[in-house]
Amino acid sequence: MKRFLSIIVLLLVIGAVAYVALNRTDSSDGQAPAIVGAPASAAVLARGEYLTKAADCIACHTVPETGRPFAGGVAFKLPFGTIYSTNITADEATGIGSWSDDEFVRAVREGVRKDGQKLYPAFPYTSYTQLSRSDVLAIKAYLFSLPKVAQAATPNDLGFPFNQRWAMGFWNAAFFKSHRFVADASKSPQWNSGAYLATALGHCAECHTPRNLGFGLEHSNELAGYSLQGWRAYNITSDTAHGIGAWSDSDIASYLSTGHADGRGSAAGPMGEAVAHSLQYLKPEDTAALVTYLRSVPARDGTDPIDIDHNAAPAAKSSDAAPLADTDGANQQGLKLFESACASCHQWNGRGQQTPYASLLGTRGVNDVSGANVTQVILQGVKMRIGQNDVYMPAFGSAYSDTEVAALANYVVAHFGDKKGTVTPKDVADRRKL
């Protein structure tokens, strides 16, 4: 942590020198490419609702299950403290009801709120900066059409120097460039629409791109995967081994729109939220445009690449109802836990029963020796609504000890990925805090 703080201080000094030269605002309005689900000719509220969902605003500004829509209070636990999202309803006292169009546009695209204070990049203005003014104002119009909620912001819990908002000016100088999306004339209209959806509205890079020690995006490793709040956001470049290059177009489209692709995986955690709150509402043409763009992202291995065994022997040689006799005999605790709580839904061969979302064989989660997402799913479960269907897995965090969760996660990795998991009780304890 001391080394981390030293580097941050150094970056602030560098940023101070570069601030005037680099932190210039692009005042252009920008021109968004055609988004099928939100045509420019649509009524502003209908367009704004579609864009708000595409930007997944509700996921960050609504506390799951208990929160009022867009009233804020969602905690983002970062290496340097906890940041809470704010109220973006039209309440004049505690929300954004008194904000002018220009003030709202400046906040979304430049990261500067009404009072002139800098926003922290937990709010993805580094991606939203590419949005056109008309799209930002359509989102504002939709938010202002919703019920007002009087809910004051929860104070952030940040230590020095991270609690100094003025220092964000230096961070912006080092890591942020104000610019609008510019269509690539050499690419198809579909590609440009997909690029706008992925890089601006959907802000995929904010989760799937590694960050440097200053928490800035490593654009040289764009979409190569990253770990955030205890979850792994996987590599979604065109790399055929570690990304989604070997996925078919229908695989990618299915995962984006339903949170599941046969033989590839099922969404959970933050990605599950993105599908449930945002991606499932895209029109098929917009989903297809997003697929087209993702196909073009240069292949990258990323950090800690995951090698996937699509036919892991312990699971492949098991039946629906019984495991291979000698499967991972050293981890009897994990085997017994899986047998008592998991096998009835996931089955010993990993094909899943009742719902395809329960299938495990060939997924990246069970092939990741760190067991990050497997552990998180065991602790937190899965709960999302896709269309008219509920996707649900109970949480076992309160039922199992750290040692038991570690044993179960390692068993899942061994049985369905044919790899030796490295999850420790301490890893589990650390993830419980996130």
CSV table of C-alpha atoms in Angstrom, one decimal:
chain,number,residue,atom,x,y,z
A,1,MET,CA,0.0,0.0,0.0
A,2,LYS,CA,2.9,2.4,0.8
A,3,ARG,CA,4.3,1.8,-2.7
A,4,PHE,CA,0.8,2.4,-4.2
A,5,LEU,CA,0.5,5.7,-2.3
A,6,SER,CA,3.9,6.8,-3.4
A,7,ILE,CA,3.1,6.2,-7.1
A,8,ILE,CA,-0.2,8.1,-6.7
A,9,VAL,CA,1.6,11.1,-5.3
A,10,LEU,CA,4.1,10.9,-8.1
A,11,LEU,CA,1.3,10.8,-10.6
A,12,LEU,CA,-0.3,13.9,-9.0
A,13,VAL,CA,3.0,15.8,-9.4
A,14,ILE,CA,3.3,14.7,-13.0
A,15,GLY,CA,-0.3,15.6,-13.5
A,16,ALA,CA,0.2,19.1,-12.1
A,17,VAL,CA,2.9,19.8,-14.7
A,18,ALA,CA,0.8,18.4,-17.5
A,19,TYR,CA,-2.6,19.8,-16.4
A,20,VAL,CA,-2.8,22.9,-18.5
A,21,ALA,CA,-1.6,21.2,-21.7
A,22,LEU,CA,-3.6,18.0,-21.4
A,23,ASN,CA,-6.8,18.7,-19.6
A,24,ARG,CA,-8.6,20.6,-22.3
A,25,THR,CA,-12.2,20.1,-22.9
A,26,ASP,CA,-13.6,19.1,-26.2
A,27,SER,CA,-16.7,21.3,-26.5
A,28,SER,CA,-18.0,19.6,-29.7
A,29,ASP,CA,-21.5,18.1,-29.5
A,30,GLY,CA,-20.6,14.9,-31.3
A,31,GLN,CA,-22.7,12.9,-33.6
A,32,ALA,CA,-23.8,9.4,-32.5
A,33,PRO,CA,-24.1,6.7,-35.1
A,34,ALA,CA,-27.5,5.1,-35.7
A,35,ILE,CA,-28.8,3.1,-32.7
A,36,VAL,CA,-31.7,1.0,-34.0
A,37,GLY,CA,-33.5,0.8,-30.7
A,38,ALA,CA,-33.2,4.6,-30.1
A,39,PRO,CA,-33.8,6.3,-33.5
A,40,ALA,CA,-33.3,10.1,-33.5
A,41,SER,CA,-36.9,10.5,-34.7
A,42,ALA,CA,-38.2,8.7,-31.6
A,43,ALA,CA,-40.0,10.7,-28.9
A,44,VAL,CA,-37.3,12.0,-26.6
A,45,LEU,CA,-38.6,10.1,-23.5
A,46,ALA,CA,-38.7,6.8,-25.4
A,47,ARG,CA,-35.2,7.4,-26.8
A,48,GLY,CA,-34.0,8.5,-23.4
A,49,GLU,CA,-35.3,5.4,-21.7
A,50,TYR,CA,-33.6,3.1,-24.3
A,51,LEU,CA,-30.3,5.0,-23.9
A,52,THR,CA,-30.5,4.9,-20.1
A,53,LYS,CA,-30.9,1.2,-20.2
A,54,ALA,CA,-28.1,0.8,-22.7
A,55,ALA,CA,-25.9,2.9,-20.4
A,56,ASP,CA,-26.9,0.7,-17.5
A,57,CYS,CA,-27.4,3.7,-15.2
A,58,ILE,CA,-29.7,1.8,-12.8
A,59,ALA,CA,-27.1,-0.8,-11.9
A,60,CYS,CA,-24.8,1.8,-10.3
A,61,HIS,CA,-27.5,4.2,-8.9
A,62,THR,CA,-30.0,1.8,-7.4
A,63,VAL,CA,-29.3,-0.4,-4.3
A,64,PRO,CA,-30.3,-4.0,-5.3
A,65,GLU,CA,-33.7,-5.1,-3.9
A,66,THR,CA,-34.1,-2.4,-1.3
A,67,GLY,CA,-33.2,0.8,-3.1
A,68,ARG,CA,-35.5,3.3,-4.8
A,69,PRO,CA,-34.7,3.6,-8.6
A,70,PHE,CA,-31.9,5.9,-9.3
A,71,ALA,CA,-31.7,7.2,-5.7
A,72,GLY,CA,-28.0,6.2,-5.3
A,73,GLY,CA,-26.3,4.7,-2.3
A,74,VAL,CA,-24.6,1.8,-4.1
A,75,ALA,CA,-21.1,1.1,-2.5
A,76,PHE,CA,-18.1,0.7,-4.7
A,77,LYS,CA,-15.2,-0.8,-2.6
A,78,LEU,CA,-11.9,0.1,-4.2
A,79,PRO,CA,-8.3,-0.3,-3.1
A,80,PHE,CA,-8.3,3.2,-1.7
A,81,GLY,CA,-11.7,3.3,0.0
A,82,THR,CA,-15.4,3.2,-0.6
A,83,ILE,CA,-17.3,5.5,-3.0
A,84,TYR,CA,-21.1,5.7,-2.9
A,85,SER,CA,-23.2,6.5,-6.0
A,86,THR,CA,-25.4,9.6,-5.8
A,87,ASN,CA,-29.1,10.3,-6.3
A,88,ILE,CA,-29.8,11.1,-10.0
A,89,THR,CA,-33.6,11.5,-9.6
A,90,ALA,CA,-35.1,15.0,-10.3
A,91,ASP,CA,-35.3,15.8,-6.6
A,92,GLU,CA,-34.1,19.4,-6.3
A,93,ALA,CA,-32.6,19.1,-2.8
A,94,THR,CA,-30.8,15.7,-2.9
A,95,GLY,CA,-30.8,14.8,-6.6
A,96,ILE,CA,-30.2,16.6,-9.8
A,97,GLY,CA,-33.6,18.4,-10.2
A,98,SER,CA,-31.9,21.8,-10.2
A,99,TRP,CA,-29.3,21.0,-12.7
A,100,SER,CA,-29.4,22.8,-16.1
A,101,ASP,CA,-28.8,21.0,-19.4
A,102,ASP,CA,-25.3,22.3,-19.6
A,103,GLU,CA,-24.5,21.2,-16.0
A,104,PHE,CA,-25.8,17.7,-16.6
A,105,VAL,CA,-23.9,17.4,-19.9
A,106,ARG,CA,-20.7,18.6,-18.2
A,107,ALA,CA,-21.1,16.1,-15.4
A,108,VAL,CA,-21.7,13.1,-17.8
A,109,ARG,CA,-19.0,14.0,-20.3
A,110,GLU,CA,-16.4,15.8,-18.3
A,111,GLY,CA,-16.8,14.5,-14.8
A,112,VAL,CA,-17.6,17.9,-13.2
A,113,ARG,CA,-20.7,18.2,-11.1
A,114,LYS,CA,-23.0,21.2,-10.6
A,115,ASP,CA,-20.9,22.8,-7.9
A,116,GLY,CA,-17.7,22.6,-10.0
A,117,GLN,CA,-16.2,19.7,-8.0
A,118,LYS,CA,-14.6,16.8,-9.9
A,119,LEU,CA,-16.3,13.5,-9.9
A,120,TYR,CA,-14.4,10.3,-9.2
A,121,PRO,CA,-13.9,7.9,-12.2
A,122,ALA,CA,-16.0,5.3,-10.5
A,123,PHE,CA,-18.5,7.2,-12.5
A,124,PRO,CA,-17.5,6.3,-16.0
A,125,TYR,CA,-17.3,9.7,-17.5
A,126,THR,CA,-14.1,8.5,-19.1
A,127,SER,CA,-16.3,6.5,-21.4
A,128,TYR,CA,-19.4,8.7,-21.5
A,129,THR,CA,-17.3,11.6,-22.7
A,130,GLN,CA,-17.9,10.1,-26.2
A,131,LEU,CA,-21.7,10.5,-26.0
A,132,SER,CA,-23.4,13.1,-28.2
A,133,ARG,CA,-25.1,16.0,-26.5
A,134,SER,CA,-28.5,15.0,-27.8
A,135,ASP,CA,-28.1,11.5,-26.3
A,136,VAL,CA,-27.0,12.9,-22.9
A,137,LEU,CA,-30.0,15.2,-22.9
A,138,ALA,CA,-32.4,12.4,-23.9
A,139,ILE,CA,-31.2,10.5,-20.8
A,140,LYS,CA,-31.7,13.6,-18.7
A,141,ALA,CA,-35.2,14.0,-20.0
A,142,TYR,CA,-36.1,10.4,-19.1
A,143,LEU,CA,-34.6,10.7,-15.6
A,144,PHE,CA,-36.6,13.9,-15.0
A,145,SER,CA,-39.8,12.1,-16.1
A,146,LEU,CA,-39.4,9.6,-13.2
A,147,PRO,CA,-40.6,10.0,-9.6
A,148,LYS,CA,-38.4,12.2,-7.5
A,149,VAL,CA,-36.8,10.6,-4.5
A,150,ALA,CA,-35.5,12.6,-1.5
A,151,GLN,CA,-32.4,10.7,-0.5
A,152,ALA,CA,-29.2,12.4,0.6
A,153,ALA,CA,-25.9,11.0,-0.6
A,154,THR,CA,-24.0,8.6,1.6
A,155,PRO,CA,-20.6,10.2,2.4
A,156,ASN,CA,-17.6,8.5,0.7
A,157,ASP,CA,-15.1,6.7,2.9
A,158,LEU,CA,-11.8,7.7,1.5
A,159,GLY,CA,-8.5,8.4,3.2
A,160,PHE,CA,-6.0,11.1,2.3
A,161,PRO,CA,-5.1,12.0,-0.4
A,162,PHE,CA,-8.0,10.3,-2.2
A,163,ASN,CA,-10.6,12.3,-0.4
A,164,GLN,CA,-9.2,15.5,-2.1
A,165,ARG,CA,-11.5,16.1,-5.1
A,166,TRP,CA,-9.3,18.9,-6.4
A,167,ALA,CA,-6.6,16.3,-7.0
A,168,MET,CA,-8.8,14.7,-9.6
A,169,GLY,CA,-7.8,17.5,-11.9
A,170,PHE,CA,-4.3,16.1,-12.0
A,171,TRP,CA,-5.7,12.6,-12.5
A,172,ASN,CA,-7.7,13.8,-15.4
A,173,ALA,CA,-4.6,15.4,-16.9
A,174,ALA,CA,-2.8,12.1,-16.8
A,175,PHE,CA,-5.6,9.7,-17.7
A,176,PHE,CA,-8.6,11.5,-19.2
A,177,LYS,CA,-9.2,13.0,-22.6
A,178,SER,CA,-12.4,14.8,-23.4
A,179,HIS,CA,-13.6,13.7,-26.8
A,180,ARG,CA,-16.7,12.8,-28.8
A,181,PHE,CA,-17.2,9.6,-30.7
A,182,VAL,CA,-16.2,10.0,-34.4
A,183,ALA,CA,-17.4,7.4,-36.8
A,184,ASP,CA,-14.8,5.5,-38.7
A,185,ALA,CA,-15.6,6.0,-42.4
A,186,SER,CA,-13.6,2.9,-43.3
A,187,LYS,CA,-16.0,0.7,-41.2
A,188,SER,CA,-19.6,-0.3,-41.8
A,189,PRO,CA,-22.5,1.6,-40.2
A,190,GLN,CA,-23.1,-1.6,-38.1
A,191,TRP,CA,-19.5,-1.6,-36.8
A,192,ASN,CA,-19.8,2.1,-35.9
A,193,SER,CA,-23.0,1.5,-34.0
A,194,GLY,CA,-21.4,-1.4,-32.1
A,195,ALA,CA,-18.4,0.7,-31.3
A,196,TYR,CA,-20.6,3.5,-29.9
A,197,LEU,CA,-22.6,1.0,-27.9
A,198,ALA,CA,-19.5,-0.7,-26.5
A,199,THR,CA,-17.1,2.2,-25.9
A,200,ALA,CA,-19.5,5.0,-24.9
A,201,LEU,CA,-22.9,3.9,-23.8
A,202,GLY,CA,-22.1,0.3,-22.6
A,203,HIS,CA,-18.7,1.4,-21.3
A,204,CYS,CA,-17.4,-2.2,-21.5
A,205,ALA,CA,-13.8,-1.1,-20.9
A,206,GLU,CA,-14.6,0.1,-17.4
A,207,CYS,CA,-14.8,-3.4,-16.2
A,208,HIS,CA,-13.0,-5.5,-18.8
A,209,THR,CA,-9.8,-3.4,-19.2
A,210,PRO,CA,-6.9,-3.6,-16.8
A,211,ARG,CA,-6.1,-0.5,-14.8
A,212,ASN,CA,-2.7,0.9,-13.9
A,213,LEU,CA,-1.5,1.8,-10.4
A,214,GLY,CA,-3.2,5.2,-10.8
A,215,PHE,CA,-6.5,3.5,-11.6
A,216,GLY,CA,-6.4,4.7,-15.2
A,217,LEU,CA,-7.4,2.3,-18.0
A,218,GLU,CA,-4.5,0.5,-19.8
A,219,HIS,CA,-5.8,1.1,-23.3
A,220,SER,CA,-2.9,-1.0,-24.7
A,221,ASN,CA,-4.7,-4.0,-23.0
A,222,GLU,CA,-8.2,-3.0,-24.0
A,223,LEU,CA,-10.9,-5.5,-23.0
A,224,ALA,CA,-8.3,-8.1,-22.0
A,225,GLY,CA,-9.9,-8.8,-18.7
A,226,TYR,CA,-9.6,-7.4,-15.1
A,227,SER,CA,-10.6,-8.1,-11.5
A,228,LEU,CA,-13.0,-5.7,-9.8
A,229,GLN,CA,-14.7,-5.9,-6.4
A,230,GLY,CA,-13.7,-9.6,-6.2
A,231,TRP,CA,-15.1,-10.6,-9.6
A,232,ARG,CA,-13.2,-11.4,-12.8
A,233,ALA,CA,-14.4,-9.5,-15.8
A,234,TYR,CA,-13.2,-11.9,-18.5
A,235,ASN,CA,-11.1,-11.3,-21.6
A,236,ILE,CA,-13.6,-10.3,-24.4
A,237,THR,CA,-11.0,-9.6,-27.1
A,238,SER,CA,-11.0,-11.7,-30.3
A,239,ASP,CA,-8.3,-14.0,-28.9
A,240,THR,CA,-9.4,-17.5,-29.7
A,241,ALA,CA,-7.9,-19.2,-26.6
A,242,HIS,CA,-8.4,-16.7,-23.9
A,243,GLY,CA,-11.0,-14.3,-25.2
A,244,ILE,CA,-14.2,-14.8,-27.3
A,245,GLY,CA,-12.6,-15.3,-30.7
A,246,ALA,CA,-13.7,-18.9,-30.8
A,247,TRP,CA,-17.3,-18.1,-29.9
A,248,SER,CA,-19.9,-18.0,-32.7
A,249,ASP,CA,-21.9,-14.8,-33.4
A,250,SER,CA,-24.9,-16.6,-31.9
A,251,ASP,CA,-22.9,-17.5,-28.8
A,252,ILE,CA,-21.9,-13.9,-28.1
A,253,ALA,CA,-25.4,-12.6,-28.9
A,254,SER,CA,-27.0,-15.1,-26.6
A,255,TYR,CA,-24.7,-14.3,-23.8
A,256,LEU,CA,-25.3,-10.6,-24.1
A,257,SER,CA,-29.1,-10.9,-24.4
A,258,THR,CA,-29.8,-13.8,-22.1
A,259,GLY,CA,-26.7,-14.1,-19.8
A,260,HIS,CA,-26.0,-17.6,-21.1
A,261,ALA,CA,-24.3,-19.3,-24.0
A,262,ASP,CA,-24.3,-23.1,-24.3
A,263,GLY,CA,-20.8,-24.5,-23.5
A,264,ARG,CA,-19.5,-21.0,-22.8
A,265,GLY,CA,-20.9,-19.9,-19.5
A,266,SER,CA,-23.6,-18.0,-17.6
A,267,ALA,CA,-23.4,-14.5,-16.3
A,268,ALA,CA,-23.3,-13.7,-12.6
A,269,GLY,CA,-22.3,-10.8,-10.4
A,270,PRO,CA,-21.7,-7.4,-12.2
A,271,MET,CA,-22.0,-9.1,-15.6
A,272,GLY,CA,-25.3,-10.6,-14.6
A,273,GLU,CA,-26.5,-7.1,-13.5
A,274,ALA,CA,-25.4,-5.7,-16.9
A,275,VAL,CA,-27.5,-8.3,-18.7
A,276,ALA,CA,-30.5,-8.0,-16.5
A,277,HIS,CA,-30.6,-4.2,-16.3
A,278,SER,CA,-29.2,-3.3,-19.7
A,279,LEU,CA,-28.1,-5.7,-22.4
A,280,GLN,CA,-31.3,-7.8,-22.6
A,281,TYR,CA,-33.2,-4.7,-23.6
A,282,LEU,CA,-31.1,-4.0,-26.7
A,283,LYS,CA,-32.9,-4.6,-30.0
A,284,PRO,CA,-31.5,-7.6,-31.9
A,285,GLU,CA,-30.0,-5.3,-34.5
A,286,ASP,CA,-28.1,-3.4,-31.8
A,287,THR,CA,-26.9,-6.6,-30.2
A,288,ALA,CA,-25.7,-7.7,-33.7
A,289,ALA,CA,-23.8,-4.4,-34.0
A,290,LEU,CA,-22.2,-5.0,-30.7
A,291,VAL,CA,-21.1,-8.5,-31.8
A,292,THR,CA,-19.6,-7.0,-34.9
A,293,TYR,CA,-17.5,-4.5,-33.0
A,294,LEU,CA,-16.3,-7.1,-30.4
A,295,ARG,CA,-15.2,-9.3,-33.3
A,296,SER,CA,-12.9,-6.6,-34.4
A,297,VAL,CA,-11.1,-6.0,-31.0
A,298,PRO,CA,-7.5,-7.1,-31.4
A,299,ALA,CA,-6.6,-10.4,-29.7
A,300,ARG,CA,-4.8,-10.1,-26.4
A,301,ASP,CA,-3.8,-12.7,-23.8
A,302,GLY,CA,-4.4,-10.5,-20.9
A,303,THR,CA,-3.2,-11.0,-17.4
A,304,ASP,CA,-3.6,-14.4,-15.8
A,305,PRO,CA,-5.1,-16.0,-19.0
A,306,ILE,CA,-7.5,-18.9,-18.4
A,307,ASP,CA,-6.9,-22.1,-20.4
A,308,ILE,CA,-10.2,-23.8,-20.9
A,309,ASP,CA,-10.7,-27.6,-20.9
A,310,HIS,CA,-14.1,-28.0,-22.7
A,311,ASN,CA,-14.2,-31.7,-21.9
A,312,ALA,CA,-12.6,-32.0,-18.4
A,313,ALA,CA,-12.1,-35.7,-17.7
A,314,PRO,CA,-13.5,-35.9,-14.2
A,315,ALA,CA,-16.8,-34.4,-15.3
A,316,ALA,CA,-16.9,-36.0,-18.7
A,317,LYS,CA,-16.5,-39.4,-17.3
A,318,SER,CA,-19.2,-38.9,-14.7
A,319,SER,CA,-22.9,-39.5,-15.2
A,320,ASP,CA,-25.8,-37.1,-14.4
A,321,ALA,CA,-26.3,-38.7,-11.1
A,322,ALA,CA,-22.8,-40.0,-10.0
A,323,PRO,CA,-19.2,-38.8,-10.1
A,324,LEU,CA,-16.2,-40.7,-11.4
A,325,ALA,CA,-15.2,-43.0,-8.5
A,326,ASP,CA,-11.8,-41.5,-8.0
A,327,THR,CA,-12.5,-37.9,-8.8
A,328,ASP,CA,-10.4,-35.5,-6.6
A,329,GLY,CA,-10.2,-38.0,-3.8
A,330,ALA,CA,-7.9,-35.7,-1.8
A,331,ASN,CA,-10.7,-33.1,-1.4
A,332,GLN,CA,-13.4,-35.2,0.3
A,333,GLN,CA,-14.8,-32.2,2.1
A,334,GLY,CA,-15.4,-30.4,-1.2
A,335,LEU,CA,-16.9,-33.5,-2.8
A,336,LYS,CA,-19.3,-34.0,0.1
A,337,LEU,CA,-20.4,-30.3,0.0
A,338,PHE,CA,-21.0,-30.5,-3.7
A,339,GLU,CA,-22.9,-33.7,-3.3
A,340,SER,CA,-25.2,-32.3,-0.6
A,341,ALA,CA,-25.8,-28.8,-2.0
A,342,CYS,CA,-24.9,-28.6,-5.7
A,343,ALA,CA,-25.2,-31.9,-7.6
A,344,SER,CA,-29.0,-31.9,-7.8
A,345,CYS,CA,-28.9,-28.8,-10.0
A,346,HIS,CA,-25.5,-28.8,-11.7
A,347,GLN,CA,-25.2,-32.6,-12.0
A,348,TRP,CA,-21.9,-34.5,-11.8
A,349,ASN,CA,-21.2,-34.2,-15.5
A,350,GLY,CA,-21.9,-30.4,-15.4
A,351,ARG,CA,-24.6,-30.4,-17.9
A,352,GLY,CA,-27.1,-28.8,-15.6
A,353,GLN,CA,-30.7,-29.9,-14.8
A,354,GLN,CA,-33.9,-27.9,-15.3
A,355,THR,CA,-32.1,-24.8,-16.7
A,356,PRO,CA,-29.1,-24.4,-19.0
A,357,TYR,CA,-27.8,-21.7,-16.7
A,358,ALA,CA,-26.8,-24.5,-14.3
A,359,SER,CA,-24.4,-26.0,-16.8
A,360,LEU,CA,-20.7,-25.8,-15.8
A,361,LEU,CA,-18.6,-27.8,-18.3
A,362,GLY,CA,-16.5,-25.6,-20.5
A,363,THR,CA,-17.1,-22.4,-18.7
A,364,ARG,CA,-14.3,-20.0,-17.8
A,365,GLY,CA,-15.3,-19.8,-14.1
A,366,VAL,CA,-14.6,-23.4,-13.4
A,367,ASN,CA,-11.3,-23.3,-15.4
A,368,ASP,CA,-9.9,-20.4,-13.4
A,369,VAL,CA,-7.6,-21.8,-10.8
A,370,SER,CA,-8.0,-18.7,-8.6
A,371,GLY,CA,-11.7,-19.7,-8.3
A,372,ALA,CA,-12.6,-16.0,-8.1
A,373,ASN,CA,-16.1,-16.1,-9.7
A,374,VAL,CA,-16.9,-19.6,-8.4
A,375,THR,CA,-16.2,-18.4,-4.9
A,376,GLN,CA,-18.3,-15.3,-5.4
A,377,VAL,CA,-21.2,-17.2,-6.8
A,378,ILE,CA,-21.1,-19.6,-3.8
A,379,LEU,CA,-21.0,-16.7,-1.4
A,380,GLN,CA,-23.6,-14.5,-3.1
A,381,GLY,CA,-25.7,-16.7,-5.3
A,382,VAL,CA,-27.3,-15.6,-8.5
A,383,LYS,CA,-30.6,-13.6,-8.9
A,384,MET,CA,-31.6,-12.0,-12.1
A,385,ARG,CA,-34.7,-11.7,-14.2
A,386,ILE,CA,-34.3,-12.3,-17.9
A,387,GLY,CA,-37.5,-11.6,-19.9
A,388,GLN,CA,-40.3,-13.4,-18.0
A,389,ASN,CA,-37.9,-15.9,-16.3
A,390,ASP,CA,-36.1,-15.7,-13.0
A,391,VAL,CA,-32.5,-17.1,-12.9
A,392,TYR,CA,-31.7,-18.1,-9.4
A,393,MET,CA,-29.1,-19.9,-7.3
A,394,PRO,CA,-29.2,-19.6,-3.5
A,395,ALA,CA,-26.3,-17.9,-1.7
A,396,PHE,CA,-24.3,-20.2,0.6
A,397,GLY,CA,-22.2,-17.5,2.3
A,398,SER,CA,-24.0,-17.6,5.6
A,399,ALA,CA,-24.2,-21.4,5.6
A,400,TYR,CA,-20.6,-22.4,5.1
A,401,SER,CA,-17.4,-21.4,6.8
A,402,ASP,CA,-14.4,-19.9,4.9
A,403,THR,CA,-12.7,-23.3,4.9
A,404,GLU,CA,-15.8,-25.0,3.5
A,405,VAL,CA,-16.3,-22.4,0.8
A,406,ALA,CA,-12.6,-22.8,-0.2
A,407,ALA,CA,-12.9,-26.6,-0.3
A,408,LEU,CA,-16.1,-26.4,-2.4
A,409,ALA,CA,-14.6,-23.9,-4.9
A,410,ASN,CA,-11.4,-26.0,-5.3
A,411,TYR,CA,-13.5,-29.1,-5.8
A,412,VAL,CA,-15.6,-27.4,-8.6
A,413,VAL,CA,-12.4,-26.3,-10.3
A,414,ALA,CA,-10.8,-29.7,-10.0
A,415,HIS,CA,-13.9,-31.7,-11.1
A,416,PHE,CA,-15.2,-29.4,-13.9
A,417,GLY,CA,-11.9,-27.8,-15.1
A,418,ASP,CA,-9.5,-30.7,-14.3
A,419,LYS,CA,-7.2,-28.2,-12.6
A,420,LYS,CA,-5.9,-27.6,-9.1
A,421,GLY,CA,-7.7,-24.7,-7.5
A,422,THR,CA,-5.8,-22.3,-5.3
A,423,VAL,CA,-8.6,-20.9,-3.2
A,424,THR,CA,-7.7,-20.4,0.5
A,425,PRO,CA,-9.9,-19.6,3.5
A,426,LYS,CA,-8.2,-16.2,3.6
A,427,ASP,CA,-9.2,-15.6,0.0
A,428,VAL,CA,-12.8,-16.4,0.9
A,429,ALA,CA,-12.7,-14.1,4.0
A,430,ASP,CA,-11.3,-11.3,1.9
A,431,ARG,CA,-14.1,-11.7,-0.7
A,432,ARG,CA,-16.7,-11.6,2.0
A,433,LYS,CA,-15.7,-8.1,2.8
A,434,LEU,CA,-16.2,-6.8,-0.8
